[in-house]
Amino acid sequence: MTHNTVTAYRAAILDSLGDPAEIGLNNSIRYFEDGLMLVENGTITALGDATALLPNLPQGCEIKHYEDALIAPGFIDTHIHYPQTGMIASYGEQLLDWLENYTFPAEQQFADRQHADEVADIFVTELLRNGTTTALVFGTVHPESVDAFFARAEPQNLRMIAGKVMMDRNAPAALTDSPQSSYEESKALIERWHGKGRLHYAVTPRFAPTSSPEQLAMAGQLLQEYDGLYMHTHLSENKSEIEWVKALFPEQKGYLDVYDHHQLLGERSVFAHGVHLCDEECARLGETGSAIAFCPTSNLFLGSGLFNLPQAEQHNIKVGLGTDVGAGTSFSILQTLNEAYKVMQLQRVKLHPYKSFYLATLGGARALQLDDKIGNLEPGSEADFIVLDYKATPLLSYRMAQTKTIEERLFVMMTLGDDRMIKHTFAMGKSVYDRS
Amino acid sequence: MTHNTVTAYRAAILDSLGDPAEIGLNNSIRYFEDGLMLVENGTITALGDATALLPNLPQGCEIKHYEDALIAPGFIDTHIHYPQTGMIASYGEQLLDWLENYTFPAEQQFADRQHADEVADIFVTELLRNGTTTALVFGTVHPESVDAFFARAEPQNLRMIAGKVMMDRNAPAALTDSPQSSYEESKALIERWHGKGRLHYAVTPRFAPTSSPEQLAMAGQLLQEYDGLYMHTHLSENKSEIEWVKALFPEQKGYLDVYDHHQLLGERSVFAHGVHLCDEECARLGETGSAIAFCPTSNLFLGSGLFNLPQAEQHNIKVGLGTDVGAGTSFSILQTLNEAYKVMQLQRVKLHPYKSFYLATLGGARALQLDDKIGNLEPGSEADFIVLDYKATPLLSYRMAQTKTIEERLFVMMTLGDDRMIKHTFAMGKSVYDRS
């Protein structure tokens, strides 16, 4: 029997220890200017200053040293639609017309498993190129779409969450299921994939307008039947959408209450957007442990509105970041943070780079109830991490040379950085992407 | 005597023929799926379908053929600060604090000519990497800053416009001049650079709050003394700024009126931002032929507000695009258009890709009163053009494969494209940037 191999990664190292809103800005990050991280068998086993750790490395330990680079946890994308990869950057609509004119036609192609496999490959490759190691992913109504996605993610041992769309009304016939078929198909997918390797299943009603009350009840039933399932849907993205929900569900108090009535809130429930919420809804999200995926590039691209992060903080709502591709305009969490900052500036709120970094890493892990496994570099965590290149572009390189603190460097990365900054991506200690 | 060399450039070719708001969307563009453009002695001499032009090429004419690429006019940036290159992505402030905390300290370094030369080189290189062939550029208060910029631009024969900042109050002592010294220094720079090669001078009072009435009067006097000078300043970017101007100039009707009173409006006057203008001000800008530089990434980054493009159209105001680096977050006009679209979506206005393309090219040329020379590819124009690579990134390449029309492709470029799309940049027919 051979020993497990230990690898040491040396560079500047940064991770998040908590939400700045809870523990203060300076307590929220852990930074080693010359850091060392040990990884053994896919798990982080030590983290600290290189000078302190180097003398005690196990014999034969390989050291990978990165110059002008930062090691950070892999990014976490809490809301993205993989079948919309090929329709990113579609022109001119707000939410409801955009679904009808672009999304539904694109999604119909996923009845074809071969097409689904092709897009799943492009999609997962793109996530890894952008340093995203975990994502909460919408499929289409077709179970094949989810099979294709998980089949692509599993061999690289990625921690990924996905589900088949449940949608039984207000959509083209080719894209609708029924309460019963959506229940059965979801169940079969759960049996096939949930808990396999690092994969999880998310019960995924698209949004209230496209599910009958019967289907929403079935979604709630699924959540009761299996442990550790996620619930993933949309909430209060656009004002016309909200009015539509009110008209479709007159007996409920509002949009969130439709989901609440069907037992769809809880600690593994993630609601994309939540741009237009009242305090009562926020309180209910907070007390149930439900999470919001904040999707700035998408909210701007569709003109949905400006997410109110301070309101979410006030009600202790867990918040992660979502790229929301294809309405979002970039797979890059860095570029998503660029626009998150702008969304806040328009509301006269300063989004500090430590808070942004939290949202992109540990905050996302908490939103997904996975912070015991991923989200930072605490020894014992799974070794999902990235190496960011400070010299990825001429402008970045020049600008970085003007910085003095990691706080400044973080903000520069979030403003000027993109996929080019991701030099390496690792999942469970194995390389899953190398920028060539 | 040898013949001038004729070079033919073959690819898809697109240019703008006018403002879609005036002549309609489909009349506004000229597109050749397989186009050919002839360049002789720095001037475009023919443009058309390759099949029509190929049989009659002059003997010995070299043909450069680009696959999966688009030839377009060079981009025009109507507002940018070169001394702020090194402070792009500075955190956390709105306009007035941002000037005090970041801008003024950065600008003080430009008293040193060597520093100015260094930054001018990085800046011009970055413009060309991003396909920008003409820019209207702020220097600092130091005449050396303008010498450095023009000295860098001249050898590449770039059509560039710049000026020394005039600023005699409400700024650190090291950054202020006086009405008389600003007049004399500007005059010396005009004599040295204005009309030299393709360079133009812009009389550049920073903005009303940092110029005394005496200095603004001097600026107006300079404009009278020389032909073809530009006037470049800021206008109504931020609400606190507007209140400040009202307090400083109680005798004027408002912010624009301060400039108007000093004869600073006109056909070569460019006002950056204009985010908060009343109809009366817009009418005055329109009737005087003054232009606005629309700076979306900057307006979002500083939380200044949302530019009202339809209001500008209604009053026939010339509008160009500005990156406004360093408050803007990208040198890329493509990324600037990504955010221009979002600024409009938040106002429920659809910014069509043909209009965006117009703003980035011919609209910018008109704002600068240069549309007889640059801005499109009309034979007779100066050969400032770029080659855009449809396969610059994996995602772009995949997304482009889904498109059918140039309209779609344009929008994809404006959403997913960045500096990587710029394969070649030409000025007066000469290569000034090649992506390696």
JSON list of C-alpha atoms in Angstrom, two decimals, chain B residues 23 30 39 58 66 78 81 110 131 133 264 348 363 368 370 414 420 430-431:
[
{"chain": "B", "resi": 23, "resn": "ILE", "atom": "CA", "xyz": [-32.81, 57.54, -41.29]},
{"chain": "B", "resi": 30, "resn": "ARG", "atom": "CA", "xyz": [-24.00, 49.13, -45.02]},
{"chain": "B", "resi": 39, "resn": "VAL", "atom": "CA", "xyz": [-6.75, 51.41, -49.39]},
{"chain": "B", "resi": 58, "resn": "PRO", "atom": "CA", "xyz": [-4.88, 47.22, -59.91]},
{"chain": "B", "resi": 66, "resn": "TYR", "atom": "CA", "xyz": [-9.56, 37.55, -43.03]},
{"chain": "B", "resi": 78, "resn": "THR", "atom": "CA", "xyz": [-15.31, 60.79, -27.05]},
{"chain": "B", "resi": 81, "resn": "HIS", "atom": "CA", "xyz": [-8.66, 60.68, -19.08]},
{"chain": "B", "resi": 110, "resn": "PHE", "atom": "CA", "xyz": [2.15, 64.22, -14.15]},
{"chain": "B", "resi": 131, "resn": "GLY", "atom": "CA", "xyz": [-9.63, 49.08, -31.52]},
{"chain": "B", "resi": 133, "resn": "THR", "atom": "CA", "xyz": [-8.38, 54.87, -33.30]},
{"chain": "B", "resi": 264, "resn": "LEU", "atom": "CA", "xyz": [-18.24, 77.47, -24.52]},
{"chain": "B", "resi": 348, "resn": "ARG", "atom": "CA", "xyz": [-37.18, 50.33, -20.67]},
{"chain": "B", "resi": 363, "resn": "GLY", "atom": "CA", "xyz": [-21.91, 59.01, -34.11]},
{"chain": "B", "resi": 368, "resn": "LEU", "atom": "CA", "xyz": [-16.23, 65.39, -32.93]},
{"chain": "B", "resi": 370, "resn": "LEU", "atom": "CA", "xyz": [-14.85, 64.65, -38.01]},
{"chain": "B", "resi": 414, "resn": "MET", "atom": "CA", "xyz": [-21.24, 43.99, -28.02]},
{"chain": "B", "resi": 420, "resn": "ARG", "atom": "CA", "xyz": [-9.55, 39.96, -27.51]},
{"chain": "B", "resi": 430, "resn": "LYS", "atom": "CA", "xyz": [-0.94, 51.38, -41.56]},
{"chain": "B", "resi": 431, "resn": "SER", "atom": "CA", "xyz": [-0.99, 48.62, -38.99]}
]
